[in-house]
């Protein structure tokens, strides 16, 4: 395989070699099920106990509050459906926001069909939820507030601690989808005042197919997967021992880097943002400039398709250039070309939403990667715009009308 | 680690080295998400397409009818809750049997709390469901029949094809939990007339944390995990690429062995059964003698605890003996010591149910393993019985009263 530059770490990350090494014995050698009482089972049980401690340490939880799942989608579905089910007699109202991940929105829509009411709070032009809006939206029959921690597409970090304090004041359970934040920035469940928190293994160099849901002691939640007595009877199914061990190792590695890595990434992120803003025109930075995941860059480019940029970067025209992997909010796994609901929620015009590119960094990315990406981006955008039938230089439409994002706002309608 | 003899393969199996080798590139090198459009994503997509084909080939399905999950528990929960949800307007009645796995019984009990009615058919002394009983139990409002293929504890193989034909005649969707059968005996979804079928990876030398649900085209089922558009919009969440690749490899390896391995195992199984019956007294074979998974042996031993036998075998008193890993139906993951609900359903008296031991074989087990197990078993049972305050030679209680299982039935009350 040609060497490449991977900058799509919000989609998935390379599993760390140390994680793979930690998992290795649990497939072929120590392959017992932790539910069994003999030695082969006991060593598997010890291994998942260790992983549980590592993950608990990463988010300031008690290990007994960690429940391993198959990933963030299961954790989000479980949190929403499970709390709704357990508290149905108390009320059938849920609060979230319109710019959430599909694994939050779809369970909410499912519950709406079943008679629940869901309030989808608006976000501002940077993607932020106003904690005051949460306070206003809470009712006596509200049984759950669920908010994303760091948005997977635009990187905006919500004021989780404020929202959590507000929810706690009303004794409403508070779920945080922290799939993009855990392992990337310091996360403490007590500081955030959250009752449930979603973790994804493969978003911070752990394995795919494993995640966790933090459930604070005393929070009522109906299991989603019913059966055996695993995970304190809350999540049935034979433990994915290698996956859980890998998640634990990834948590340990991430924790060891939390003192320096977020700052290094934020610097790299801002270098990319500043370079694009200083060298390109008819662009829009999506998401908040500072309240932002340290590894996220998201821009819209007027007059061209994000998918074309993404594909051009990944298949360079010259053999001496490395493929660069980024993503676009305009392409959808379902194959439709609808623009991102998140960008639309920010007020980004449809045409600009189609031209968005997300760059998501990891511990593997260097300044050299950033420079390679930037020079490739300049070239690709220039070439695509030169062929674009719709692009007119200097005509970028600005959503906010403020001109603050460096666009030619005054000229826009 | 001391070399050991692993005979608890119904709990979990050693991941085949070829499976591990097949998975290996997808952690650290080809680590892309199949949902992404660039080359790193495409090669992950190709890999899961190949795995889907391999699994489809193993069970006679079309690859588009294979949906990857996190394991059998998820598949069973999804099948039951998903069909119930999709067909709620047609009716709220489900048919299963009393000797099912907890991942079937618990979702059924959950639905009962929500207003569904569940018929738990009785099984006979061998654990068999009578297809006539299924026919009698079906009603106009029946929306699902779910039956285990091969019972995980006693190995009895249900008359799935007959039950499937009966369900199809009434146009009632039919789900088969084949977690213990797929990869062990030939399984063909058309011959079985089933509409949904559960597969578990780690039960046939695939990895833990991955499984599948076969869903016949046209069968209505609501997704359990909602979110992204993965798995034809039926099972959201980033694909567990290494796990799925491993499951596909395990399917390929199992299919290549299906012509000879089941017969070899059945011979080994019958050798163990015959040896125990010829050499021991006050015992009971649990499960059907011939309609039985080729790798399953389950006996009750009067007057002693299955857990004591299991632990004694796994911690041999002499250093020149290998630990032997088997399981007992009397120990429960929840830590309670309630006897197995499956043995009780067969009519096995509580005392005998407490004294049950399950031996489950795999492709790794040899005649030498069987002989080591048998000589250790004779010794352990003799020793435990000599210390037992309740054991009286020749007093074994027989459930069926037929004497056909070699017990001293006439003398029993």
PDB file of N, CA and C in Angstrom, chain A residues 95-140:
ATOM      1  N   UNK A  95     -35.145  15.778  25.965  1.00  0.00           N
ATOM      2  CA  UNK A  95     -34.560  16.986  25.371  1.00  0.00           C
ATOM      3  C   UNK A  95     -33.220  16.642  24.732  1.00  0.00           C
ATOM      4  N   UNK A  96     -33.054  17.083  23.492  1.00  0.00           N
ATOM      5  CA  UNK A  96     -31.763  16.927  22.824  1.00  0.00           C
ATOM      6  C   UNK A  96     -31.559  18.154  21.939  1.00  0.00           C
ATOM      7  N   UNK A  97     -30.681  18.076  20.939  1.00  0.00           N
ATOM      8  CA  UNK A  97     -30.565  19.215  20.015  1.00  0.00           C
ATOM      9  C   UNK A  97     -30.552  18.712  18.581  1.00  0.00           C
ATOM     10  N   UNK A  98     -30.792  19.643  17.687  1.00  0.00           N
ATOM     11  CA  UNK A  98     -31.010  19.279  16.280  1.00  0.00           C
ATOM     12  C   UNK A  98     -29.728  18.874  15.559  1.00  0.00           C
ATOM     13  N   UNK A  99     -28.565  19.130  16.158  1.00  0.00           N
ATOM     14  CA  UNK A  99     -27.296  18.839  15.483  1.00  0.00           C
ATOM     15  C   UNK A  99     -26.614  17.596  16.057  1.00  0.00           C
ATOM     16  N   UNK A 100     -27.408  16.699  16.597  1.00  0.00           N
ATOM     17  CA  UNK A 100     -26.841  15.487  17.196  1.00  0.00           C
ATOM     18  C   UNK A 100     -26.463  14.458  16.131  1.00  0.00           C
ATOM     19  N   UNK A 101     -25.720  13.456  16.577  1.00  0.00           N
ATOM     20  CA  UNK A 101     -25.380  12.304  15.732  1.00  0.00           C
ATOM     21  C   UNK A 101     -26.645  11.474  15.469  1.00  0.00           C
ATOM     22  N   UNK A 102     -26.648  10.777  14.343  1.00  0.00           N
ATOM     23  CA  UNK A 102     -27.824   9.961  14.017  1.00  0.00           C
ATOM     24  C   UNK A 102     -28.143   8.901  15.068  1.00  0.00           C
ATOM     25  N   UNK A 103     -27.122   8.416  15.778  1.00  0.00           N
ATOM     26  CA  UNK A 103     -27.383   7.383  16.786  1.00  0.00           C
ATOM     27  C   UNK A 103     -28.079   7.967  18.023  1.00  0.00           C
ATOM     28  N   UNK A 104     -28.210   9.288  18.074  1.00  0.00           N
ATOM     29  CA  UNK A 104     -29.042   9.963  19.079  1.00  0.00           C
ATOM     30  C   UNK A 104     -30.399  10.313  18.461  1.00  0.00           C
ATOM     31  N   UNK A 105     -30.361  10.912  17.285  1.00  0.00           N
ATOM     32  CA  UNK A 105     -31.605  11.391  16.669  1.00  0.00           C
ATOM     33  C   UNK A 105     -32.562  10.258  16.323  1.00  0.00           C
ATOM     34  N   UNK A 106     -32.005   9.158  15.794  1.00  0.00           N
ATOM     35  CA  UNK A 106     -32.888   8.076  15.336  1.00  0.00           C
ATOM     36  C   UNK A 106     -33.606   7.390  16.502  1.00  0.00           C
ATOM     37  N   UNK A 107     -32.930   7.055  17.608  1.00  0.00           N
ATOM     38  CA  UNK A 107     -33.685   6.531  18.755  1.00  0.00           C
ATOM     39  C   UNK A 107     -34.738   7.517  19.258  1.00  0.00           C
ATOM     40  N   UNK A 108     -34.427   8.819  19.204  1.00  0.00           N
ATOM     41  CA  UNK A 108     -35.419   9.820  19.634  1.00  0.00           C
ATOM     42  C   UNK A 108     -36.638   9.785  18.712  1.00  0.00           C
ATOM     43  N   UNK A 109     -36.374   9.694  17.409  1.00  0.00           N
ATOM     44  CA  UNK A 109     -37.512   9.654  16.469  1.00  0.00           C
ATOM     45  C   UNK A 109     -38.315   8.377  16.650  1.00  0.00           C
ATOM     46  N   UNK A 110     -37.612   7.291  16.949  1.00  0.00           N
ATOM     47  CA  UNK A 110     -38.307   6.024  17.221  1.00  0.00           C
ATOM     48  C   UNK A 110     -39.249   6.200  18.406  1.00  0.00           C
ATOM     49  N   UNK A 111     -38.739   6.824  19.472  1.00  0.00           N
ATOM     50  CA  UNK A 111     -39.579   7.016  20.658  1.00  0.00           C
ATOM     51  C   UNK A 111     -40.748   7.957  20.368  1.00  0.00           C
ATOM     52  N   UNK A 112     -40.534   8.930  19.494  1.00  0.00           N
ATOM     53  CA  UNK A 112     -41.650   9.823  19.136  1.00  0.00           C
ATOM     54  C   UNK A 112     -42.804   9.027  18.540  1.00  0.00           C
ATOM     55  N   UNK A 113     -42.450   8.030  17.706  1.00  0.00           N
ATOM     56  CA  UNK A 113     -43.506   7.192  17.115  1.00  0.00           C
ATOM     57  C   UNK A 113     -44.245   6.395  18.186  1.00  0.00           C
ATOM     58  N   UNK A 114     -43.564   6.194  19.323  1.00  0.00           N
ATOM     59  CA  UNK A 114     -44.166   5.403  20.408  1.00  0.00           C
ATOM     60  C   UNK A 114     -44.870   6.292  21.435  1.00  0.00           C
ATOM     61  N   UNK A 115     -44.995   7.562  21.119  1.00  0.00           N
ATOM     62  CA  UNK A 115     -45.753   8.426  22.019  1.00  0.00           C
ATOM     63  C   UNK A 115     -44.915   9.334  22.899  1.00  0.00           C
ATOM     64  N   UNK A 116     -43.587   9.249  22.787  1.00  0.00           N
ATOM     65  CA  UNK A 116     -42.758  10.177  23.544  1.00  0.00           C
ATOM     66  C   UNK A 116     -42.731  11.527  22.822  1.00  0.00           C
ATOM     67  N   UNK A 117     -42.422  12.573  23.569  1.00  0.00           N
ATOM     68  CA  UNK A 117     -42.259  13.878  22.965  1.00  0.00           C
ATOM     69  C   UNK A 117     -40.785  14.257  23.081  1.00  0.00           C
ATOM     70  N   UNK A 118     -40.209  14.747  22.005  1.00  0.00           N
ATOM     71  CA  UNK A 118     -38.797  15.113  22.020  1.00  0.00           C
ATOM     72  C   UNK A 118     -38.643  16.568  21.625  1.00  0.00           C
ATOM     73  N   UNK A 119     -37.920  17.311  22.436  1.00  0.00           N
ATOM     74  CA  UNK A 119     -37.597  18.698  22.103  1.00  0.00           C
ATOM     75  C   UNK A 119     -36.206  18.728  21.489  1.00  0.00           C
ATOM     76  N   UNK A 120     -36.119  19.187  20.244  1.00  0.00           N
ATOM     77  CA  UNK A 120     -34.827  19.313  19.558  1.00  0.00           C
ATOM     78  C   UNK A 120     -34.411  20.783  19.636  1.00  0.00           C
ATOM     79  N   UNK A 121     -33.542  21.101  20.587  1.00  0.00           N
ATOM     80  CA  UNK A 121     -33.132  22.498  20.763  1.00  0.00           C
ATOM     81  C   UNK A 121     -32.320  22.974  19.562  1.00  0.00           C
ATOM     82  N   UNK A 122     -32.511  24.225  19.216  1.00  0.00           N
ATOM     83  CA  UNK A 122     -31.712  24.819  18.139  1.00  0.00           C
ATOM     84  C   UNK A 122     -30.294  25.075  18.625  1.00  0.00           C
ATOM     85  N   UNK A 123     -29.350  25.041  17.679  1.00  0.00           N
ATOM     86  CA  UNK A 123     -27.984  25.445  17.996  1.00  0.00           C
ATOM     87  C   UNK A 123     -27.716  26.776  17.316  1.00  0.00           C
ATOM     88  N   UNK A 124     -26.720  27.513  17.816  1.00  0.00           N
ATOM     89  CA  UNK A 124     -26.401  28.787  17.174  1.00  0.00           C
ATOM     90  C   UNK A 124     -25.485  28.546  15.971  1.00  0.00           C
ATOM     91  N   UNK A 125     -25.033  29.620  15.357  1.00  0.00           N
ATOM     92  CA  UNK A 125     -24.241  29.504  14.136  1.00  0.00           C
ATOM     93  C   UNK A 125     -22.936  28.739  14.317  1.00  0.00           C
ATOM     94  N   UNK A 126     -22.491  28.593  15.557  1.00  0.00           N
ATOM     95  CA  UNK A 126     -21.277  27.820  15.842  1.00  0.00           C
ATOM     96  C   UNK A 126     -21.599  26.402  16.294  1.00  0.00           C
ATOM     97  N   UNK A 127     -22.889  26.102  16.388  1.00  0.00           N
ATOM     98  CA  UNK A 127     -23.283  24.757  16.800  1.00  0.00           C
ATOM     99  C   UNK A 127     -23.496  24.612  18.283  1.00  0.00           C
ATOM    100  N   UNK A 128     -23.487  25.723  19.016  1.00  0.00           N
ATOM    101  CA  UNK A 128     -23.628  25.651  20.472  1.00  0.00           C
ATOM    102  C   UNK A 128     -25.080  25.616  20.920  1.00  0.00           C
ATOM    103  N   UNK A 129     -25.331  24.827  21.961  1.00  0.00           N
ATOM    104  CA  UNK A 129     -26.620  24.816  22.641  1.00  0.00           C
ATOM    105  C   UNK A 129     -26.531  25.807  23.799  1.00  0.00           C
ATOM    106  N   UNK A 130     -27.578  26.567  23.997  1.00  0.00           N
ATOM    107  CA  UNK A 130     -27.622  27.516  25.107  1.00  0.00           C
ATOM    108  C   UNK A 130     -28.156  26.807  26.351  1.00  0.00           C
ATOM    109  N   UNK A 131     -27.368  26.758  27.437  1.00  0.00           N
ATOM    110  CA  UNK A 131     -27.862  26.079  28.652  1.00  0.00           C
ATOM    111  C   UNK A 131     -29.187  26.662  29.148  1.00  0.00           C
ATOM    112  N   UNK A 132     -29.400  27.946  28.902  1.00  0.00           N
ATOM    113  CA  UNK A 132     -30.673  28.550  29.296  1.00  0.00           C
ATOM    114  C   UNK A 132     -31.842  27.905  28.549  1.00  0.00           C
ATOM    115  N   UNK A 133     -31.582  27.524  27.299  1.00  0.00           N
ATOM    116  CA  UNK A 133     -32.637  26.884  26.505  1.00  0.00           C
ATOM    117  C   UNK A 133     -32.990  25.514  27.084  1.00  0.00           C
ATOM    118  N   UNK A 134     -31.966  24.834  27.623  1.00  0.00           N
ATOM    119  CA  UNK A 134     -32.230  23.547  28.271  1.00  0.00           C
ATOM    120  C   UNK A 134     -33.100  23.762  29.498  1.00  0.00           C
ATOM    121  N   UNK A 135     -32.730  24.772  30.278  1.00  0.00           N
ATOM    122  CA  UNK A 135     -33.506  25.064  31.501  1.00  0.00           C
ATOM    123  C   UNK A 135     -34.956  25.354  31.156  1.00  0.00           C
ATOM    124  N   UNK A 136     -35.154  26.153  30.101  1.00  0.00           N
ATOM    125  CA  UNK A 136     -36.524  26.506  29.705  1.00  0.00           C
ATOM    126  C   UNK A 136     -37.292  25.302  29.186  1.00  0.00           C
ATOM    127  N   UNK A 137     -36.565  24.374  28.561  1.00  0.00           N
ATOM    128  CA  UNK A 137     -37.255  23.238  27.924  1.00  0.00           C
ATOM    129  C   UNK A 137     -37.652  22.150  28.919  1.00  0.00           C
ATOM    130  N   UNK A 138     -36.978  22.113  30.083  1.00  0.00           N
ATOM    131  CA  UNK A 138     -37.266  21.036  31.043  1.00  0.00           C
ATOM    132  C   UNK A 138     -38.660  21.197  31.646  1.00  0.00           C
ATOM    133  N   UNK A 139     -39.358  20.070  31.731  1.00  0.00           N
ATOM    134  CA  UNK A 139     -40.721  20.076  32.257  1.00  0.00           C
ATOM    135  C   UNK A 139     -40.806  19.009  33.355  1.00  0.00           C
ATOM    136  N   UNK A 140     -41.926  18.943  33.992  1.00  0.00           N
ATOM    137  CA  UNK A 140     -42.086  17.931  35.045  1.00  0.00           C
ATOM    138  C   UNK A 140     -42.030  16.520  34.479  1.00  0.00           C
TER     139      UNK A 140
END
